[in-house]
Coordinates of C-alpha atoms and ligand atoms in Angstrom, one line a residue:
M253 CA 0.0 -0.1 0.1
S254 CA 1.2 3.4 -0.7
T255 CA 1.0 5.9 1.9
P256 CA 0.0 9.5 1.1
A257 CA 2.8 11.9 0.7
P258 CA 3.4 14.1 3.6
A259 CA 2.1 17.7 3.0
R260 CA 4.7 20.2 1.7
R261 CA 5.6 22.9 3.9
V262 CA 4.7 26.6 3.2
L263 CA 6.1 29.6 4.8
S264 CA 5.4 33.2 4.7
G265 CA 5.7 36.2 6.8
M266 CA 4.1 39.7 7.2
R267 CA 5.6 42.9 8.9
P268 CA 3.6 44.1 11.7
T269 CA 2.5 47.4 10.1
G270 CA -0.4 47.8 12.4
R271 CA -4.1 47.3 11.3
L272 CA -4.4 45.6 8.0
H273 CA -6.5 46.8 5.1
L274 CA -8.5 45.1 2.2
G275 CA -5.5 45.3 0.1
N276 CA -3.6 43.1 2.4
Y277 CA -6.6 40.9 2.7
H278 CA -7.2 40.2 -1.1
G279 CA -3.4 40.5 -1.9
A280 CA -2.1 37.8 0.6
L281 CA -4.3 36.9 3.6
R282 CA -7.1 35.4 1.6
N283 CA -4.5 33.3 -0.2
W284 CA -3.0 32.1 3.1
V285 CA -6.5 31.1 4.3
E286 CA -6.8 28.7 1.4
L287 CA -3.2 27.4 1.6
Q288 CA -3.5 26.2 5.3
Y289 CA -6.0 23.6 4.2
Q290 CA -3.9 22.3 1.5
Y291 CA -0.2 22.4 3.0
E292 CA 1.5 22.3 6.4
C293 CA 1.7 26.2 6.8
F294 CA 3.8 28.3 9.0
F295 CA 2.9 31.9 9.2
F296 CA 4.7 34.5 11.2
V297 CA 4.8 38.2 12.1
A298 CA 8.0 39.5 11.2
D299 CA 8.8 41.8 14.0
W300 CA 12.6 41.7 13.5
H301 CA 11.9 42.7 9.9
M302 CA 10.2 45.7 11.1
L303 CA 13.3 46.9 13.0
T304 CA 15.4 46.8 9.8
T305 CA 13.5 50.0 8.7
G306 CA 11.7 51.2 11.8
Y307 CA 14.5 50.9 14.5
E308 CA 14.0 54.5 15.8
D309 CA 10.5 54.4 17.2
T310 CA 9.5 50.9 18.5
S311 CA 6.9 52.3 21.1
R312 CA 4.1 50.8 19.3
L313 CA 5.4 47.5 18.1
Q314 CA 3.7 45.4 20.7
E315 CA 0.5 46.7 19.7
H316 CA 1.1 46.4 15.9
V317 CA 2.0 42.8 16.4
R318 CA -1.0 42.3 18.3
E319 CA -3.3 43.9 15.7
V320 CA -2.0 42.1 12.8
L321 CA -2.6 38.7 14.8
I322 CA -6.1 39.7 15.3
D323 CA -6.5 40.5 11.8
W324 CA -5.2 37.1 10.8
L325 CA -7.6 35.4 13.0
A326 CA -10.5 37.6 11.8
A327 CA -9.7 36.7 8.2
G328 CA -9.9 32.9 9.0
L329 CA -6.4 31.8 9.7
N330 CA -6.9 28.8 12.0
P331 CA -4.4 28.1 14.7
G332 CA -5.8 24.4 14.5
V333 CA -4.4 23.8 11.2
A334 CA -1.7 26.4 10.6
T335 CA 1.2 27.3 12.9
L336 CA 1.1 31.1 13.6
F337 CA 3.9 32.7 15.6
I338 CA 5.9 35.7 16.2
Q339 CA 9.5 35.7 14.6
S340 CA 11.3 37.0 17.7
H341 CA 9.8 34.2 19.7
V342 CA 11.8 31.7 17.6
P343 CA 15.5 32.9 18.2
E344 CA 16.6 30.0 15.8
H345 CA 16.0 32.2 12.9
A346 CA 18.8 34.5 14.3
E347 CA 21.3 31.7 14.5
L348 CA 20.8 30.5 11.0
H349 CA 21.0 34.1 9.8
L350 CA 24.3 34.5 11.5
L351 CA 25.6 31.3 10.1
L352 CA 24.3 32.1 6.5
S353 CA 26.0 35.6 6.8
M354 CA 29.4 33.9 7.0
I355 CA 29.1 32.5 3.4
T356 CA 27.1 35.3 1.7
P357 CA 29.1 37.4 -0.7
L358 CA 28.3 41.3 0.0
G359 CA 27.6 41.8 -3.5
W360 CA 24.6 39.3 -3.4
L361 CA 23.0 41.6 -0.9
E362 CA 24.0 45.0 -2.6
R363 CA 22.4 43.6 -5.9
V364 CA 18.9 43.0 -4.2
P365 CA 16.6 45.5 -6.0
S366 CA 14.8 46.5 -2.8
Y367 CA 18.1 47.6 -1.2
K368 CA 18.7 50.5 -3.4
D369 CA 15.1 51.4 -4.2
Q370 CA 14.0 51.5 -0.4
Q371 CA 16.9 53.7 0.5
E372 CA 15.8 56.1 -2.2
Q373 CA 12.2 55.9 -1.3
L374 CA 12.5 56.3 2.5
K375 CA 14.9 59.0 2.3
E376 CA 13.9 60.3 5.8
K377 CA 15.3 57.1 7.4
D378 CA 18.9 56.3 7.5
L379 CA 19.0 52.7 6.1
A380 CA 22.9 52.6 5.6
T381 CA 22.8 50.0 8.5
Y382 CA 24.0 46.6 8.7
G383 CA 20.7 45.2 9.6
F384 CA 19.0 46.8 6.4
L385 CA 21.7 45.5 4.2
G386 CA 21.1 41.9 5.6
Y387 CA 17.4 41.8 5.8
P388 CA 16.8 39.8 2.7
L389 CA 19.2 37.2 4.1
L390 CA 17.0 37.2 7.5
Q391 CA 14.3 36.4 5.3
S392 CA 16.3 33.6 3.8
A393 CA 16.9 32.1 7.2
D394 CA 13.1 32.5 8.0
I395 CA 12.3 30.2 5.0
L396 CA 15.4 27.8 5.2
I397 CA 15.1 27.2 8.9
Y398 CA 11.7 25.3 8.1
R399 CA 12.9 23.7 4.9
A400 CA 9.8 25.3 3.2
A401 CA 9.0 24.0 -0.3
Y402 CA 6.9 27.1 -1.0
V403 CA 6.8 30.7 -0.2
P404 CA 3.6 32.6 -1.1
V405 CA 4.6 36.2 -1.7
G406 CA 3.9 39.0 -4.2
E407 CA 6.0 40.1 -7.0
D408 CA 8.0 42.5 -4.8
Q409 CA 9.3 39.6 -2.7
V410 CA 10.4 37.2 -5.7
A411 CA 14.1 38.6 -5.6
H412 CA 14.2 37.7 -1.8
V413 CA 13.3 34.0 -2.6
E414 CA 15.8 33.9 -5.3
L415 CA 18.4 35.0 -2.9
T416 CA 17.3 32.3 -0.5
R417 CA 17.7 29.7 -3.2
E418 CA 21.4 30.8 -4.0
A419 CA 22.0 30.8 -0.2
A420 CA 20.7 27.3 0.2
R421 CA 22.8 26.2 -2.8
R422 CA 25.9 27.7 -1.4
F423 CA 25.4 26.0 1.9
N424 CA 24.7 22.6 0.4
H425 CA 27.8 23.1 -1.8
I426 CA 30.0 23.9 1.0
Y427 CA 28.7 21.5 3.9
G428 CA 26.7 19.2 2.1
R429 CA 29.3 16.5 1.9
E430 CA 29.2 14.3 4.9
P431 CA 32.3 12.2 5.2
D432 CA 30.2 9.0 6.0
F433 CA 27.6 9.8 3.4
E434 CA 27.5 6.4 1.5
A435 CA 27.2 4.5 4.7
K436 CA 24.4 6.8 6.0
A437 CA 22.6 6.6 2.7
E438 CA 22.7 2.9 2.7
K439 CA 21.4 2.7 6.1
A440 CA 18.6 5.0 5.1
V441 CA 17.8 2.5 2.2
K442 CA 17.3 -0.4 4.5
E443 CA 15.0 2.0 6.6
L444 CA 12.7 2.3 3.6
G445 CA 11.6 -1.2 4.5
G446 CA 11.0 -4.5 2.6
R447 CA 9.7 -4.1 -0.9
N448 CA 10.6 -0.4 -1.0
T449 CA 14.1 -1.1 -0.2
T450 CA 14.5 -3.4 -3.2
A451 CA 12.4 -1.1 -5.4
Y452 CA 14.7 1.8 -4.5
R453 CA 17.9 -0.1 -5.3
Q454 CA 16.5 -1.3 -8.6
L455 CA 15.3 2.2 -9.8
R456 CA 18.5 3.6 -8.7
R457 CA 20.7 1.2 -10.6
K458 CA 18.5 1.8 -13.6
F459 CA 18.9 5.5 -13.6
Q460 CA 22.8 5.4 -12.7
E461 CA 23.6 2.8 -15.3
A462 CA 21.0 3.5 -18.1
G463 CA 20.2 7.1 -17.5
D464 CA 16.6 6.2 -17.3
T465 CA 14.9 9.2 -15.9
E466 CA 11.4 7.5 -15.6
S467 CA 13.2 5.2 -13.0
L468 CA 14.5 8.3 -11.3
K469 CA 11.2 9.7 -11.1
R470 CA 9.7 6.8 -9.5
A471 CA 12.3 6.5 -7.1
Q472 CA 11.9 10.2 -6.0
A473 CA 8.2 9.4 -5.8
L474 CA 8.9 6.6 -3.5
V475 CA 11.1 8.4 -1.2
Q476 CA 8.8 11.3 -1.2
S477 CA 5.9 9.3 -0.1
N478 CA 7.6 7.4 2.6
T479 CA 6.4 8.6 6.0
R480 CA 8.7 6.2 8.1
I481 CA 11.9 7.8 7.5
T482 CA 13.5 11.1 8.9
L483 CA 13.6 14.3 7.0
A484 CA 17.4 14.1 7.1
D485 CA 17.3 10.3 5.5
R486 CA 14.8 11.6 3.0
E487 CA 17.2 14.2 1.7
R488 CA 20.2 11.5 1.7
L489 CA 18.1 9.1 -0.3
L490 CA 17.3 11.8 -2.8
G491 CA 21.0 13.1 -3.0
Y492 CA 22.1 9.3 -3.3
L493 CA 20.0 8.7 -6.3
E494 CA 21.5 11.3 -8.4
G495 CA 25.0 10.9 -7.0
T496 CA 25.0 14.3 -5.3
G497 CA 25.6 14.9 -1.5
V498 CA 22.8 15.7 1.0
T499 CA 20.8 18.7 0.7
I500 CA 20.6 20.1 4.0
L501 CA 18.8 23.2 2.9
P502 CA 16.4 22.6 0.3
E503 CA 15.6 25.4 -2.2
P504 CA 12.3 26.9 -1.8
Q505 CA 9.9 27.9 -4.8
V506 CA 7.8 31.1 -4.9
L507 CA 4.1 30.5 -4.9
L508 CA 2.9 33.2 -7.0
T509 CA -0.7 33.6 -6.8
A510 CA -3.0 35.7 -9.0
T511 CA -4.1 38.4 -6.9
P512 CA -6.6 41.0 -7.9
K513 CA -5.5 44.6 -8.1
V514 CA -7.4 46.3 -5.0
P515 CA -7.6 50.0 -5.7
G516 CA -7.5 52.5 -2.8
L517 CA -10.0 55.3 -2.4
D518 CA -8.2 57.6 -4.5
G519 CA -7.5 55.1 -7.5
R520 CA -3.9 54.4 -6.7
K521 CA -2.9 51.0 -5.4
M522 CA -4.4 50.5 -1.7
S523 CA -1.5 51.1 0.5
K524 CA -1.0 52.5 4.0
S525 CA 1.6 55.0 2.9
Y526 CA -1.0 56.6 0.6
G527 CA -3.5 57.0 3.3
N528 CA -6.3 55.5 1.0
T529 CA -7.3 52.3 2.6
I530 CA -10.2 50.7 4.0
G531 CA -9.4 48.8 7.2
L532 CA -10.3 45.1 7.5
R533 CA -12.2 45.7 10.6
E534 CA -13.1 49.4 10.2
E535 CA -16.4 50.9 11.4
P536 CA -19.2 50.2 9.0
D537 CA -20.4 53.7 9.0
A538 CA -16.8 55.0 8.1
V539 CA -16.7 52.4 5.4
V540 CA -19.8 53.5 3.8
S541 CA -18.9 57.3 3.7
K542 CA -15.3 56.4 2.5
L543 CA -16.8 54.4 -0.3
R544 CA -19.6 56.9 -1.2
A545 CA -16.7 59.6 -1.5
M546 CA -14.4 57.1 -3.6
Q547 CA -12.9 58.4 -6.8
T548 CA -14.8 57.4 -10.1
D549 CA -14.0 58.0 -13.8
P550 CA -12.8 61.6 -13.6
A551 CA -14.4 62.3 -17.1
R552 CA -17.8 61.4 -15.7
V553 CA -18.5 64.9 -14.2
R554 CA -22.5 64.9 -14.3
R555 CA -24.9 62.2 -13.9
T556 CA -25.7 62.3 -17.5
D557 CA -22.2 62.0 -18.8
P558 CA -21.5 58.4 -20.0
G559 CA -18.4 56.9 -18.1
D560 CA -15.7 54.4 -18.8
P561 CA -15.5 51.5 -16.4
D562 CA -12.0 50.8 -17.4
K563 CA -10.8 54.3 -16.0
C564 CA -12.8 53.9 -12.9
P565 CA -11.3 52.4 -9.7
V566 CA -14.8 51.5 -8.4
F567 CA -14.9 49.1 -11.3
D568 CA -11.9 47.4 -10.3
L569 CA -13.5 46.9 -6.8
H570 CA -16.5 45.3 -8.8
K571 CA -13.9 42.7 -10.3
V572 CA -12.9 41.8 -6.6
Y573 CA -16.4 41.6 -5.2
S574 CA -19.2 41.2 -7.7
D575 CA -20.5 38.6 -9.6
E576 CA -20.5 38.6 -13.4
A577 CA -24.2 39.8 -13.7
T578 CA -23.5 42.8 -11.4
R579 CA -20.4 43.4 -13.2
R580 CA -22.3 43.6 -16.5
W581 CA -25.1 45.6 -15.0
A582 CA -22.5 48.3 -13.9
S583 CA -20.5 48.4 -16.8
E584 CA -23.6 48.8 -19.2
G585 CA -25.3 51.3 -16.9
C586 CA -22.0 53.2 -16.8
R587 CA -21.3 53.4 -20.5
S588 CA -25.0 54.4 -21.1
A589 CA -25.3 56.8 -18.3
G590 CA -28.2 54.6 -17.3
I591 CA -27.0 54.5 -13.6
G592 CA -25.4 56.9 -11.4
C593 CA -22.0 56.3 -9.6
L594 CA -23.9 56.0 -6.2
D595 CA -26.2 53.3 -7.9
C596 CA -23.2 51.6 -9.0
K597 CA -21.4 51.6 -5.6
K598 CA -24.5 50.3 -3.7
P599 CA -24.1 46.6 -4.4
L600 CA -20.4 47.0 -3.7
I601 CA -21.0 48.7 -0.5
E602 CA -23.2 45.9 0.8
K603 CA -20.7 43.4 0.0
I604 CA -17.8 45.1 1.6
V605 CA -19.6 46.0 4.7
E606 CA -20.9 42.3 4.8
E607 CA -17.3 41.3 4.6
I608 CA -16.1 43.6 7.2
N609 CA -18.8 42.8 9.6
G610 CA -17.9 39.1 9.6
M611 CA -14.1 40.3 10.4
R612 CA -15.4 42.3 13.3
R613 CA -17.5 39.4 14.5
R614 CA -14.7 37.0 14.4
A615 CA -12.1 39.5 15.9
Q616 CA -14.4 40.2 19.0
E617 CA -13.7 37.4 21.1
F618 CA -9.9 37.8 20.6
E619 CA -10.1 41.6 21.5
D620 CA -12.3 40.4 24.6
N621 CA -9.7 37.8 25.7
P622 CA -6.1 39.0 25.3
D623 CA -4.9 35.6 26.7
L624 CA -6.5 33.8 23.8
V625 CA -4.0 35.5 21.2
R626 CA -1.1 35.0 23.6
N627 CA -1.8 31.1 23.9
I628 CA -2.0 30.9 20.3
V629 CA 1.4 32.4 19.5
A630 CA 2.9 30.6 22.6
E631 CA 1.8 27.3 21.1
G632 CA 2.8 28.4 17.5
A633 CA 6.2 29.3 18.7
E634 CA 6.6 26.0 20.5
K635 CA 5.9 24.1 17.2
A636 CA 7.9 26.4 15.1
R637 CA 10.7 26.0 17.3
E638 CA 10.6 22.2 17.3
A639 CA 10.9 22.4 13.5
A640 CA 13.6 24.9 13.5
R641 CA 15.6 23.0 16.0
Q642 CA 15.7 20.2 13.7
T643 CA 17.1 22.0 10.8
L644 CA 19.5 23.9 13.1
D645 CA 20.9 20.7 14.5
E646 CA 21.5 19.5 10.9
V647 CA 23.1 22.8 10.1
R648 CA 25.5 22.7 13.1
R649 CA 26.3 19.2 12.3
A650 CA 27.2 19.7 8.9
M651 CA 29.3 22.7 9.8
H652 CA 31.0 20.8 12.6
L653 CA 29.6 23.1 15.3
R654 CA 28.1 21.9 18.6
I655 CA 25.3 19.6 18.6
D656 CA 22.3 20.0 21.3
Ligands
LIG933 N1 10.0 40.6 3.7 C1 8.4 40.3 3.6 C2 7.6 41.6 3.3 O1 8.2 42.6 3.7 C3 8.0 39.7 5.1 C4 8.8 38.4 5.3 C5 9.7 38.2 6.1 C6 8.7 37.1 4.6 N2 10.3 37.1 6.1 C7 9.6 36.3 5.3 C8 7.9 36.6 3.6 C9 9.7 35.0 4.8 C10 8.0 35.4 3.2 C11 9.1 34.6 3.8 O2 6.6 41.5 3.0
SF4_934 FE1 -17.0 54.2 -12.0 FE2 -19.6 52.9 -11.7 FE3 -19.5 55.6 -11.8 FE4 -19.0 54.0 -14.0 S1 -20.9 54.2 -13.0 S2 -17.8 55.8 -13.3 S3 -18.0 52.4 -13.1 S4 -18.7 54.2 -10.3

């Protein structure tokens, strides 16, 4: 009987910027909520990352961490299936960051596009710091410490995952050669057990002697689906197949998801720095007045002027919230001046207020019981540390450092 393959790991993080908005929800969080039921997920609040740009005023950091966590729970992240934690509660990230920093050429970090971009954009801050330069490598450590297979992030973070892959490759290249690799791999082959051991040997021989890639694939599947062996043995068996060493830190992949464009109230992308947001748990009355005042097609001055939905941010919101029939109604009514902008916004206002009310309802019990959130992240940190320690043990062993 074949056992199902263990769920692959997903990891992502978010900076504690304070209360989240609908752009954060539709751009990332909603996707996380779905992923938690398909993968083994680790999601963390990146408080150390916040320090890399916001080191001067940390007075509201705790408050912001808390708000983000409650927003996550309100949005439907489920601590029963996903591991939710705070980065600084898992100091293992810092140790791996330090170790990786030893083998990372300066040029790799100086070349990360966000390094120069952010320094230009955030001119009021002095970002010529060691921490800011190293922050993409801290992100690499965040990912590699869990040996995550997938990292769901937006376009702006792809370069960081690419750096992570390079860092992993370099680490494996330098430290991935165990002196007793063959012996350990052979022992792991026996661990597979019975028929699987025989099958692995046959498939490996077919691949290595005849270059049969079909056999390679079958052997890889056999190893991946085996739940009796340890993570380390799995990596050995995979490396042994192709004649490479052990992969101590596997290379993660970006999980790019098609996220809708969420316009802010002024038509630009919804973003905290533009002050054009609708909060995930904002007061419904405030939401209604904000939406009523939201920017529309600027060419549509009078009610009798026809408009162009393609030039209207409100129509972009319809793309996020409305079904096809409503979108067609809005688009046709706009072009023919059959409806006014307030008519057009009405179904949208209803949908958004309903969504926000759901968030507010779910947030309430966490607002009322601060201990609930504290317990969730305490448990999350415990689980995360367990996983992180396993990787760090392997890393230390490979580098001939102390072993716990
Ligand atoms: N740098 C990310 C951001 O600014 C947050 C982050 C930190 C992250 N560590 C991560 C995202 C690890 C994915 C994986 O949005
Ligand atoms: Fe925008 Fe709707 Fe007004 Fe057209 S009718 S300009 S789509 S708000």
